[in-house]
Amino acid sequence: MKPPPAPSETDIRDPDLRAEMEQARGTPEFADVLRYLGTKQRMRDSGQIQPSQPRLNLDQIRDPDLLKRVEGIKPGDRIGEHSIRAAIDEQARRDQKAAYLAKLKPIARRRELVRDSLAEPFSDENRYFVHSVLATCGLPYKKPAEGQGEYLSEYGRSSLVVQAGYLKDPASGRMIKQGLPYGPKARLLMLHICTMALRQNTNEIEIADSMSAFIRELGFEVTGGARGTISQFKEQLHRLAASRMQIGLWKGDTTTTISTQPIEAFDVWLPTDPDQKMLWNTRLIMDEKFFRTLKVHALPVDMRTMRAFAHSAKQIDMVLWLFARLNQLEKPVPISWATLKTQFGRDIQSRDRKFRQSFSDDWKAIEEVFPKLRTRLTDNGILLHPGDGDVLLVPAKRVLPARK
C-alpha cells in the first residue's frame, strides 16, 4: 500500500492542530510532528475522529440559575457535558450583555432591559391599572408655580380638576400644605395604588412592605436623604393623599361630575432612611366614590413598559394615551399636531416647531421599546393604527366582582 504523501503546512487547518505545529516549529522533531498532524487532519476530514473539545471549566459559570442547572453532573457524563457547555455559553452571552449595558446611560439601559423583558410572555403580575381619566387627562408634568392650588386638564369628553390640600405632620402635629402632585413619580404611584385596590378588591390598602419593592421594581435605587428616591416618592405620595379631584364625564346629552378625594385617609409618613422601621400604621383608604368609578373606568397597563419611561411624565402620558386609544380603533385615525399640542403641550410654553421636535424625540423613545408599532408620525401629526393595540401587549381587563 502506497503511503500517503508528506503533508505541507497548509494541509493543517484546525486551530488546535496548527497550535501544536507552531509549538514544534524549529525542533528536530518538526517533520515527524507535521506527518502526525497531517494524518490526524485527514482522519478528522473523513469523519473517522472528531476534533477534541476544550476542557470544561465550571469556574466560568457564576449565575445561580446556571449553577443549579449543572449541579450534580458527574465527570464522564457525555449528556451532562452538553449541559455544562450550554451553561458556559449562556454565561458568556450574559457577560457580554452586561458589559454592553454597563456602557449605556441609565435611561437607555432601562429601555434595553424593558425591550428584553417584553420578549417574555405577558403574565397577570405585569397587568396594572389606572383610572382612564387620569391616563388621558393627566397631572402636571413639572412642579407647579409656588402658590398654585388648582390644575385643570381636559381630553375629549373627560375633564380633571386637581386641588391641593393639607396633611397633618406626625412630628409637629400641624397641618402642612402639600401642593399639587406632578411628574412621573405621582403617575407611577397612582398606578400602584389603583392596582393594589383592584387586585385586593378593597379600598383599604396596606403599603408598608410594598413601597420600597415598588421603587426597586421601577428600576430606581432605594436611597435616603433630601434628594433620595424615598423623599421624592414620599413627597408625591403626600401631595396625592392631600389632593382633591373632580372628574367630569360627558356622554352627549348628559354629564356626570364626581367630586372626590382619591385617598380618603392616610396613616403613613415614610421615613427618609431606607433602613428605618415604620413606627406607625402604613395604611391608606381610597375614597369609596373614586373606587367605584375606578372599577368601571380602569385602564389595563403593562407595567413592564412603564419602567422604560419612569423618568418622563410626558412619555408616560403618551404611552397611557396609546393604551387608551389603540384598543378602541376600528380603522386608522389621523391626529393633528394642533390636537397633540393641546394634549401633550399643556405645560410647555413653546412654539409649534419646538413642540414638534420635542414630541418627535419622545416618540423615538417609544418606538425604541415598541419596534413593531405601526403608528407613525407624519407631516400633519400622527396616524394611529388599530392593530397596534396587540403590540402593546395588554389583554382586556378582567371583570371584577361587585363588593358586598
XYZ file of N, CA, C and O in Angstrom, residues 142-146 148 162-167 177-182 186 189 232-245 261 263 266:
148
model
N -44.477 69.231 35.317
C -43.433 69.808 36.151
C -44.029 70.373 37.438
O -45.245 70.507 37.562
N -43.150 70.733 38.374
C -43.608 71.299 39.642
C -44.353 72.597 39.381
O -43.806 73.530 38.773
N -45.620 72.695 39.838
C -46.388 73.924 39.621
C -45.756 75.116 40.338
O -44.982 74.955 41.283
N -46.117 76.297 39.885
C -45.598 77.518 40.495
C -46.009 77.595 41.967
O -47.057 77.066 42.366
N -45.165 78.238 42.761
C -45.444 78.396 44.186
C -46.803 79.077 44.375
O -47.079 80.128 43.782
N -49.702 77.889 43.414
C -50.743 77.366 42.526
C -51.464 76.219 43.216
O -50.852 75.212 43.556
N -57.723 69.129 39.689
C -56.987 68.693 40.875
C -56.745 69.921 41.756
O -56.297 70.962 41.259
N -57.053 69.792 43.045
C -56.839 70.879 44.002
C -55.905 70.410 45.107
O -56.040 69.285 45.616
N -54.960 71.270 45.471
C -54.005 70.936 46.534
C -54.699 70.976 47.898
O -55.684 71.678 48.092
N -54.149 70.205 48.852
C -54.734 70.146 50.191
C -53.668 70.073 51.271
O -52.483 70.342 51.034
N -54.084 69.675 52.458
C -53.218 69.646 53.629
C -53.122 68.230 54.197
O -54.038 67.412 54.039
N -52.008 67.948 54.894
C -51.842 66.725 55.693
C -51.320 67.116 57.070
O -50.578 68.092 57.213
N -49.425 72.357 54.167
C -49.864 72.433 52.768
C -48.923 71.578 51.920
O -47.700 71.686 52.030
N -49.484 70.752 51.057
C -48.686 69.794 50.301
C -48.419 70.194 48.851
O -47.470 69.725 48.247
N -49.236 71.015 48.267
C -49.036 71.357 46.861
C -49.639 70.313 45.927
O -50.073 69.238 46.347
N -49.659 70.625 44.649
C -50.246 69.727 43.638
C -49.299 68.581 43.301
O -48.089 68.785 43.188
N -49.821 67.379 43.110
C -48.973 66.267 42.641
C -48.542 66.525 41.199
O -49.284 67.111 40.413
N -47.341 66.071 40.845
C -46.832 66.332 39.496
C -45.751 65.309 39.154
O -45.233 64.595 40.019
N -45.617 60.772 40.624
C -47.028 60.839 41.010
C -47.862 59.890 40.149
O -48.770 59.202 40.639
N -47.153 56.256 41.212
C -47.799 55.966 42.495
C -49.296 55.716 42.313
O -49.857 54.808 42.936
N -38.374 61.629 47.300
C -39.088 62.053 46.094
C -40.449 61.368 45.993
O -41.461 62.012 45.700
N -40.481 60.048 46.229
C -41.755 59.338 46.182
C -42.638 59.750 47.353
O -43.861 59.850 47.215
N -42.021 60.002 48.516
C -42.794 60.403 49.689
C -43.501 61.736 49.431
O -44.687 61.893 49.746
N -42.780 62.676 48.832
C -43.387 63.978 48.561
C -44.603 63.845 47.654
O -45.660 64.452 47.910
N -44.485 63.039 46.588
C -45.609 62.878 45.670
C -46.755 62.096 46.314
O -47.933 62.390 46.047
N -46.433 61.140 47.174
C -47.483 60.410 47.880
C -48.241 61.347 48.812
O -49.473 61.294 48.916
N -47.539 62.243 49.503
C -48.187 63.232 50.365
C -49.080 64.163 49.557
O -50.205 64.473 49.963
N -48.576 64.626 48.416
C -49.367 65.530 47.577
C -50.635 64.838 47.054
O -51.711 65.446 47.022
N -50.501 63.577 46.647
C -51.674 62.818 46.190
C -52.672 62.609 47.324
O -53.882 62.737 47.141
N -52.163 62.274 48.512
C -53.043 61.997 49.650
C -53.820 63.230 50.075
O -54.946 63.123 50.568
N -53.227 64.408 49.889
C -53.887 65.645 50.312
C -54.797 66.225 49.239
O -55.655 67.062 49.532
N -54.646 65.801 47.992
C -55.351 66.457 46.880
C -56.807 66.026 46.776
O -57.196 64.935 47.184
N -57.595 66.937 46.241
C -58.990 66.661 45.912
C -59.146 66.726 44.405
O -58.488 67.533 43.737
N -60.021 65.884 43.857
C -60.203 65.822 42.412
C -61.679 65.884 42.048
O -62.541 65.390 42.783
N -61.945 62.791 46.908
C -60.562 62.857 47.369
C -60.053 61.432 47.264
O -60.361 60.590 48.120
N -57.583 59.602 47.901
C -57.081 58.977 49.131
C -57.804 59.630 50.301
O -57.534 60.766 50.676
N -55.116 58.650 55.380
C -53.700 58.394 55.116
C -52.959 58.320 56.441
O -52.909 59.289 57.185
